[in-house]
């Protein structure tokens, strides 16, 4: 049985046991991560000499020399080649909702044909993505929080008429047999959809799409889509991975959102949970436009340091999800310290823009310690850009000061109301309110 299925089955058993027997006690059997950080600092030090590049002293050194070198290493060793943008075409726009009551103005479905350098196995040769866009009542331009959904758009608004269903294969865990209450019990109230009304009340637009419409999240099925997205001439070991394809898709969605007069292009925030947290970080690292990023429980190849193999080991992630990465990443299974890049350097590529990392106390697999240490490791680059230092010292005590921020809530892997509360407080605090249109 694949690891992912085991995890899901384990979670189902835990919650079912919890519901049937011990009330709230069963969760207590899963250990919290230790309160104190004892592991060493991230390495290599982010400003130190790296490969043939001397130590970084200035912002120009970072931007002109180090950032391109790191992007090349992340592509060749972990994620695979990032496709070039090739434009898009809006195929149609449909209004799904215009509620009279409440703060939501409209919810629309915008169908977008993405252009790609080569044709591939998509119907008509190129990917088509349905973007679900909620805009609040009132006068924009609105800031927008944008991110991918796991199991197709239907899970966002389950009873909505007129929503198109994905025609791509879905991962097994999206099988659809699990009742909604069980999904919420295991993975949180907002596992499938954001708190629309709260976000609208606070003046945020929300954009969601299904990255699996570009590359299906199914290992064997994904390969021809990945081949089609891989830039011509890329060595086979560096073919585009699905995380990269999904990060590229985020950037295409930013293209569309930035051109919408109701939205503020200077306040497009990316977010993602778990695998989509990995993609959100990668997207912002390669694309200067997102104003801020919130990555929740993004773990290995996300916010968590990987060279120490704490949390999800490279051997496991590349065996369970080979399609997520360049084939080259597999070579580091069992010896991740041989990698010369680590995730603090990925976060540093987002500098000086705000990054919030969310973790769960009992989510050992997602590695809260490694994520905290990655933020610390990225901080010197933020300081080089004049951003306030990351001064938090305790995992459980956010200091609410910096543009790099970390929180660890109780519980396991999932998306809860308190996660959204943390994210909104963070975006409110760190993303300037001034509009540019
Ligand atoms: C897990 C995987 C993690 C994380 C998670 C998710 O099975 O091991 O890396 O991405 O899935 O996306 O929910």
Coordinates of C-alpha atoms and ligand atoms in Angstrom, one line a residue:
X1 CA 0.0 0.0 0.0
X2 CA 1.4 3.4 -0.9
X3 CA 2.5 5.6 2.0
X4 CA 0.0 8.3 1.2
X5 CA -2.8 5.8 1.5
X6 CA -1.4 4.5 4.7
X7 CA -1.4 8.0 6.1
X8 CA -4.9 8.7 5.1
X9 CA -6.1 5.3 6.4
X10 CA -4.2 6.0 9.7
X11 CA -5.9 9.4 10.0
X12 CA -9.3 7.9 9.3
X13 CA -8.7 5.2 12.0
X14 CA -7.5 7.8 14.5
X15 CA -10.5 10.1 14.0
X16 CA -13.0 7.2 13.9
X17 CA -11.5 5.8 17.1
X18 CA -11.7 9.3 18.6
X19 CA -15.3 9.7 17.6
X20 CA -16.4 6.2 18.7
X21 CA -14.5 5.9 22.0
X22 CA -12.3 8.3 23.7
X23 CA -13.9 11.7 23.0
X24 CA -10.9 14.1 22.5
X25 CA -8.2 11.8 24.0
X26 CA -7.0 9.7 21.0
X27 CA -5.2 12.6 19.4
X28 CA -3.1 13.0 22.6
X29 CA -1.4 9.7 21.6
X30 CA 0.4 11.4 18.7
X31 CA 3.4 13.2 20.1
X32 CA 4.0 16.9 20.0
X33 CA 7.3 18.0 18.4
X34 CA 9.7 19.1 21.2
X35 CA 9.2 22.7 22.4
X36 CA 12.8 23.6 22.2
X37 CA 14.9 24.0 19.1
X38 CA 18.2 22.3 19.6
X39 CA 19.2 21.5 16.0
X40 CA 22.0 23.5 14.3
X41 CA 21.5 26.5 12.0
X42 CA 20.6 26.0 8.4
X43 CA 23.5 25.3 6.1
X44 CA 25.0 26.5 3.9
X45 CA 24.9 30.0 5.5
X46 CA 22.8 32.0 3.1
X47 CA 25.3 34.8 2.3
X48 CA 28.4 32.7 2.5
X49 CA 30.4 31.8 -0.6
X50 CA 28.5 29.1 -2.6
X51 CA 30.0 27.0 -5.3
X52 CA 32.1 29.4 -7.4
X53 CA 30.2 32.4 -6.2
X54 CA 32.0 34.5 -3.5
X55 CA 30.2 35.7 -0.4
X56 CA 27.2 38.0 -0.9
X57 CA 27.8 41.5 0.5
X58 CA 25.1 43.7 -1.2
X59 CA 21.6 43.5 -2.6
X60 CA 23.1 43.6 -6.1
X61 CA 25.3 40.6 -5.3
X62 CA 22.2 38.7 -4.2
X63 CA 20.1 39.7 -7.2
X64 CA 22.6 39.6 -9.9
X65 CA 24.8 36.7 -8.9
X66 CA 23.4 34.5 -6.1
X67 CA 19.7 34.4 -6.9
X68 CA 20.2 33.1 -10.5
X69 CA 22.7 30.5 -9.3
X70 CA 20.3 29.3 -6.6
X71 CA 17.4 29.2 -9.1
X72 CA 19.5 27.1 -11.4
X73 CA 20.4 24.7 -8.6
X74 CA 16.8 24.3 -7.3
X75 CA 15.7 23.5 -10.8
X76 CA 18.5 21.0 -11.7
X77 CA 18.7 19.2 -8.3
X78 CA 15.1 19.2 -6.9
X79 CA 12.2 20.7 -8.9
X80 CA 13.1 20.4 -12.6
X81 CA 13.1 23.1 -15.2
X82 CA 10.6 26.0 -14.9
X83 CA 8.7 26.5 -18.2
X84 CA 8.7 29.9 -19.7
X85 CA 5.5 32.0 -19.7
X86 CA 3.7 31.7 -23.0
X87 CA 0.6 33.7 -22.5
X88 CA -3.1 32.8 -22.0
X89 CA -6.5 33.4 -23.4
X90 CA -9.7 33.9 -21.4
X91 CA -12.2 31.5 -23.0
X92 CA -15.2 32.4 -20.9
X93 CA -16.5 34.1 -17.7
X94 CA -19.6 32.9 -15.9
X95 CA -21.1 34.4 -12.8
X96 CA -21.9 31.6 -10.4
X97 CA -23.3 33.6 -7.5
X98 CA -24.3 37.2 -6.6
X99 CA -25.6 36.8 -3.0
X100 CA -27.9 39.5 -1.8
X101 CA -27.0 39.0 1.8
X102 CA -23.5 39.1 3.3
X103 CA -20.2 40.5 2.1
X104 CA -19.6 38.4 -1.0
X105 CA -20.2 40.4 -4.2
X106 CA -19.8 37.7 -6.9
X107 CA -18.3 34.3 -7.4
X108 CA -17.2 33.7 -10.9
X109 CA -15.8 30.9 -13.0
X110 CA -13.2 32.1 -15.5
X111 CA -12.0 29.6 -18.0
X112 CA -8.5 30.1 -19.1
X113 CA -6.6 28.4 -21.9
X114 CA -2.9 28.4 -21.0
X115 CA -0.4 28.6 -23.9
X116 CA 2.5 26.3 -23.7
X117 CA 5.7 26.1 -25.8
X118 CA 4.8 22.6 -27.0
X119 CA 1.5 20.8 -27.3
X120 CA 0.8 17.9 -24.9
X121 CA -1.8 15.3 -23.9
X122 CA -4.4 17.9 -22.8
X123 CA -7.6 18.1 -24.7
X124 CA -6.9 20.4 -27.7
X125 CA -3.2 20.2 -26.9
X126 CA -2.9 22.9 -24.1
X127 CA -4.0 23.1 -20.5
X128 CA -7.3 24.8 -19.6
X129 CA -7.9 26.0 -16.0
X130 CA -11.1 27.1 -14.4
X131 CA -10.3 30.0 -12.0
X132 CA -12.9 30.5 -9.3
X133 CA -12.8 34.2 -8.3
X134 CA -14.7 35.6 -5.3
X135 CA -14.8 39.4 -5.1
X136 CA -16.4 41.2 -2.1
X137 CA -19.1 43.8 -2.2
X138 CA -17.8 47.4 -2.2
X139 CA -15.3 49.3 -4.2
X140 CA -12.0 47.7 -5.2
X141 CA -9.4 47.3 -6.3
X142 CA -9.3 44.4 -3.8
X143 CA -6.3 42.5 -2.5
X144 CA -6.6 38.8 -3.5
X145 CA -5.5 35.6 -1.8
X146 CA -4.8 33.0 -4.5
X147 CA -4.1 29.3 -4.2
X148 CA -4.6 25.8 -5.6
X149 CA -7.3 23.3 -4.5
X150 CA -6.6 19.6 -4.0
X151 CA -9.5 17.6 -5.5
X152 CA -10.9 19.8 -8.3
X153 CA -13.0 23.0 -7.9
X154 CA -16.2 21.2 -7.0
X155 CA -15.0 20.7 -3.4
X156 CA -14.8 24.5 -3.0
X157 CA -18.5 25.0 -3.4
X158 CA -20.0 21.5 -3.3
X159 CA -23.6 22.4 -4.0
X160 CA -22.9 25.1 -6.6
X161 CA -24.7 24.8 -9.9
X162 CA -22.8 25.4 -13.1
X163 CA -19.3 24.5 -11.8
X164 CA -17.3 22.6 -14.3
X165 CA -15.9 19.3 -13.1
X166 CA -12.3 18.5 -13.9
X167 CA -11.7 16.0 -16.7
X168 CA -8.3 15.0 -15.4
X169 CA -7.6 12.0 -13.2
X170 CA -7.6 12.8 -9.5
X171 CA -5.4 11.2 -6.8
X172 CA -6.9 8.2 -5.0
X173 CA -7.5 10.2 -1.8
X174 CA -10.0 12.4 -3.7
X175 CA -12.1 9.3 -4.3
X176 CA -15.2 11.0 -3.1
X177 CA -16.5 8.2 -0.8
X178 CA -15.5 9.9 2.5
X179 CA -18.3 12.0 3.9
X180 CA -17.7 15.7 4.2
X181 CA -18.0 15.6 8.0
X182 CA -15.2 13.1 8.2
X183 CA -12.9 15.1 5.9
X184 CA -13.5 18.1 8.1
X185 CA -12.9 16.1 11.2
X186 CA -9.6 14.8 9.9
X187 CA -8.2 17.6 7.9
X188 CA -10.0 20.7 9.4
X189 CA -13.1 22.8 8.6
X190 CA -11.3 24.5 5.7
X191 CA -9.6 21.5 4.2
X192 CA -11.6 21.9 1.0
X193 CA -12.6 25.5 0.9
X194 CA -11.6 28.9 2.4
X195 CA -13.8 30.9 4.8
X196 CA -15.4 32.8 1.9
X197 CA -17.7 35.1 4.0
X198 CA -15.0 36.0 6.5
X199 CA -12.6 36.9 3.7
X200 CA -15.2 39.0 1.9
X201 CA -16.0 40.8 5.2
X202 CA -12.4 41.7 5.5
X203 CA -12.2 43.0 2.0
X204 CA -10.2 40.2 0.4
X205 CA -11.0 38.6 -2.9
X206 CA -10.1 34.9 -3.2
X207 CA -8.9 33.1 -6.3
X208 CA -8.8 29.3 -6.4
X209 CA -8.0 26.8 -9.2
X210 CA -7.2 23.1 -9.6
X211 CA -3.4 22.6 -10.4
X212 CA -4.3 19.1 -11.4
X213 CA -5.9 20.5 -14.5
X214 CA -2.3 21.3 -15.7
X215 CA -0.5 18.2 -14.3
X216 CA -2.6 15.5 -12.7
X217 CA -1.5 14.5 -9.2
X218 CA -1.2 10.9 -10.1
X219 CA 2.4 9.6 -10.6
X220 CA 2.2 7.4 -13.7
X221 CA -0.4 9.6 -15.4
X222 CA 1.6 12.8 -14.9
X223 CA 4.6 11.9 -17.0
X224 CA 3.5 12.9 -20.5
X225 CA 2.1 16.2 -19.2
X226 CA 5.5 16.9 -17.5
X227 CA 7.3 16.0 -20.7
X228 CA 5.2 18.5 -22.6
X229 CA 5.9 21.3 -20.2
X230 CA 9.6 20.6 -20.0
X231 CA 11.6 23.2 -22.1
X232 CA 13.1 21.7 -25.2
X233 CA 16.8 20.8 -24.6
X234 CA 16.4 20.2 -20.9
X235 CA 18.5 17.2 -19.7
X236 CA 16.1 14.3 -18.9
X237 CA 17.2 14.3 -15.2
X238 CA 15.9 17.8 -15.0
X239 CA 12.5 17.4 -16.6
X240 CA 9.9 19.7 -15.1
X241 CA 8.3 18.3 -11.9
X242 CA 4.7 18.7 -11.0
X243 CA 5.5 21.1 -8.1
X244 CA 7.2 23.3 -10.7
X245 CA 4.3 22.9 -13.1
X246 CA 1.9 24.0 -10.4
X247 CA 4.2 26.9 -9.4
X248 CA 4.2 27.9 -13.1
X249 CA 0.4 27.7 -13.1
X250 CA 0.2 30.0 -10.1
X251 CA 2.2 32.5 -12.0
X252 CA -0.2 32.2 -14.9
X253 CA -3.1 32.9 -12.5
X254 CA -1.1 35.9 -11.3
X255 CA -1.0 37.1 -15.0
X256 CA -4.8 36.9 -15.1
X257 CA -5.5 38.4 -11.7
X258 CA -3.0 41.3 -12.2
X259 CA -4.9 42.2 -15.4
X260 CA -8.3 42.3 -13.6
X261 CA -9.3 45.9 -12.9
X262 CA -11.3 44.9 -9.8
X263 CA -8.1 43.5 -8.2
X264 CA -5.0 45.2 -6.9
X265 CA -1.9 43.8 -8.8
X266 CA 0.4 44.9 -6.0
X267 CA -1.6 42.8 -3.5
X268 CA -1.8 39.4 -5.0
X269 CA -0.9 37.0 -2.1
X270 CA -0.2 33.3 -2.8
X271 CA -1.0 30.5 -0.3
X272 CA -1.0 26.8 -0.3
X273 CA -1.3 23.8 2.1
X274 CA 1.1 21.0 2.0
X275 CA 2.1 20.1 -1.6
X276 CA 0.4 23.3 -2.7
X277 CA 2.4 25.1 0.0
X278 CA 5.6 23.8 -1.7
X279 CA 4.3 25.1 -5.0
X280 CA 3.4 28.5 -3.6
X281 CA 6.9 29.0 -2.2
X282 CA 8.5 27.9 -5.4
X283 CA 6.2 30.2 -7.4
X284 CA 7.0 33.3 -5.4
X285 CA 10.8 32.4 -5.4
X286 CA 10.7 32.5 -9.2
X287 CA 8.1 35.3 -9.7
X288 CA 8.7 38.7 -8.3
X289 CA 5.0 39.7 -8.4
X290 CA 3.3 37.9 -5.5
X291 CA 3.2 40.4 -2.6
X292 CA 3.4 37.8 0.1
X293 CA 3.2 34.0 0.7
X294 CA 1.5 31.8 3.3
X295 CA 2.7 28.2 3.2
X296 CA 0.9 25.9 5.6
X297 CA 2.6 22.6 6.5
X298 CA 4.6 22.6 3.3
X299 CA 7.3 20.2 4.8
X300 CA 10.0 18.6 2.7
X301 CA 10.8 20.5 -0.5
X302 CA 8.6 23.3 1.0
X303 CA 9.6 25.4 4.0
X304 CA 11.3 22.6 6.0
X305 CA 15.0 22.1 5.7
X306 CA 15.7 18.9 3.8
X307 CA 19.4 18.2 4.1
X308 CA 19.0 16.7 7.6
X309 CA 16.2 14.3 6.6
X310 CA 14.1 15.2 9.6
X311 CA 10.4 15.0 8.8
X312 CA 9.5 13.4 5.5
X313 CA 12.8 11.9 4.2
X314 CA 13.9 12.6 0.6
X315 CA 13.8 8.8 0.0
X316 CA 10.1 8.6 1.0
X317 CA 8.9 11.7 -0.8
X318 CA 10.6 10.8 -4.1
X319 CA 9.3 7.2 -3.8
X320 CA 5.7 8.2 -3.1
X321 CA 5.6 11.2 -5.4
X322 CA 8.2 10.8 -8.1
X323 CA 6.2 13.0 -10.4
X324 CA 6.5 16.0 -8.1
X325 CA 10.2 16.5 -8.8
X326 CA 13.0 16.3 -11.3
X327 CA 14.3 12.7 -11.6
X328 CA 17.6 14.1 -10.3
X329 CA 16.2 14.6 -6.7
X330 CA 15.9 10.9 -6.3
X331 CA 19.7 10.6 -6.3
X332 CA 19.7 12.3 -2.9
X333 CA 17.5 9.6 -1.3
X334 CA 19.3 8.4 1.9
X335 CA 22.0 11.1 1.5
X336 CA 20.3 14.5 1.4
X337 CA 23.3 16.2 2.9
X338 CA 24.9 15.7 -0.5
X339 CA 22.6 18.4 -1.8
X340 CA 24.3 21.8 -1.8
X341 CA 21.0 23.8 -1.6
X342 CA 18.4 23.8 1.1
X343 CA 15.0 25.4 1.7
X344 CA 16.2 28.5 3.6
X345 CA 17.8 29.5 0.3
X346 CA 14.4 29.1 -1.4
X347 CA 12.7 31.3 1.1
X348 CA 15.5 33.8 0.8
X349 CA 14.7 34.1 -3.0
X350 CA 11.3 35.6 -1.9
X351 CA 13.0 38.4 0.0
X352 CA 12.1 41.1 1.0
X353 CA 8.4 40.0 0.6
X354 CA 6.5 38.7 3.6
X355 CA 6.4 34.9 4.2
X356 CA 4.3 33.2 6.8
X357 CA 5.0 29.6 7.6
X358 CA 2.3 27.7 9.4
X359 CA 2.9 24.3 11.2
X360 CA 1.1 21.9 13.5
X361 CA 2.5 20.6 16.8
X362 CA 1.7 17.0 16.0
X363 CA 2.7 17.2 12.3
X364 CA 6.1 15.6 12.7
X365 CA 6.0 14.7 9.0
X366 CA 5.7 18.4 8.1
X367 CA 8.8 19.2 10.4
X368 CA 7.9 22.4 12.3
X369 CA 11.5 22.6 13.6
X370 CA 13.0 22.5 10.1
X371 CA 10.6 25.1 8.9
X372 CA 11.5 27.5 11.8
X373 CA 15.2 26.9 11.2
X374 CA 14.7 27.7 7.5
X375 CA 13.2 31.1 8.3
X376 CA 16.1 31.8 10.6
X377 CA 18.4 30.7 7.8
X378 CA 16.8 33.0 5.2
X379 CA 16.7 36.0 7.5
X380 CA 20.2 37.5 6.7
X381 CA 18.9 38.1 3.1
X382 CA 15.8 39.9 4.4
X383 CA 18.1 42.0 6.6
X384 CA 20.2 42.8 3.6
X385 CA 17.1 44.2 2.0
X386 CA 16.4 46.3 5.2
X387 CA 13.5 44.1 6.4
X388 CA 13.1 43.7 10.2
X389 CA 14.9 40.8 11.6
X390 CA 13.2 37.5 12.4
X391 CA 13.4 37.7 16.1
X392 CA 11.1 34.9 17.2
X393 CA 12.9 32.4 19.5
X394 CA 10.2 30.0 20.6
X395 CA 8.1 27.8 18.4
X396 CA 4.9 28.5 20.2
X397 CA 5.4 32.2 20.7
X398 CA 5.0 34.3 17.5
X399 CA 6.3 37.8 18.1
X400 CA 4.1 39.4 15.4
X401 CA 6.9 41.7 14.3
X402 CA 8.8 40.6 11.2
X403 CA 7.9 40.0 7.6
X404 CA 9.2 36.5 8.1
X405 CA 6.7 34.8 10.5
X406 CA 6.1 31.4 12.0
X407 CA 3.3 29.8 14.0
X408 CA 2.7 26.4 15.3
X409 CA -0.9 25.6 16.2
X410 CA -2.1 22.5 18.1
X411 CA -3.0 19.4 16.0
X412 CA -2.2 17.6 12.9
X413 CA -2.1 18.1 9.1
X414 CA -5.0 20.1 7.9
X415 CA -6.5 23.6 7.4
X416 CA -8.4 25.0 10.3
X417 CA -10.1 28.3 11.1
X418 CA -7.2 29.3 13.3
X419 CA -4.9 28.9 10.3
X420 CA -6.9 31.4 8.3
X421 CA -7.0 33.7 11.3
X422 CA -3.2 33.6 11.5
X423 CA -2.9 34.3 7.7
X424 CA -5.4 37.2 7.7
X425 CA -3.7 38.8 10.7
X426 CA -0.4 38.4 8.9
X427 CA -1.5 39.8 5.5
X428 CA -3.3 42.7 7.3
X429 CA -0.1 43.5 9.1
X430 CA 2.5 43.1 6.4
X431 CA 1.0 43.9 3.0
X432 CA 0.6 47.7 2.5
X433 CA -2.9 48.9 2.0
X434 CA -2.1 51.5 -0.6
X435 CA -3.5 50.6 -4.0
X436 CA -1.8 51.1 -7.3
X437 CA -4.7 51.5 -9.7
Ligands
LIG1 C1 2.0 13.9 2.1 C2 3.3 14.2 1.6 C3 3.7 15.6 2.1 C4 2.6 16.6 1.8 C5 1.2 16.0 2.0 C6 0.1 16.8 1.4 O1 1.6 12.6 2.0 O2 4.2 13.2 2.1 O3 4.9 16.0 1.4 O4 2.8 17.2 0.6 O5 1.1 14.7 1.5 O6 0.2 17.4 0.3 O7 -1.0 16.7 1.9

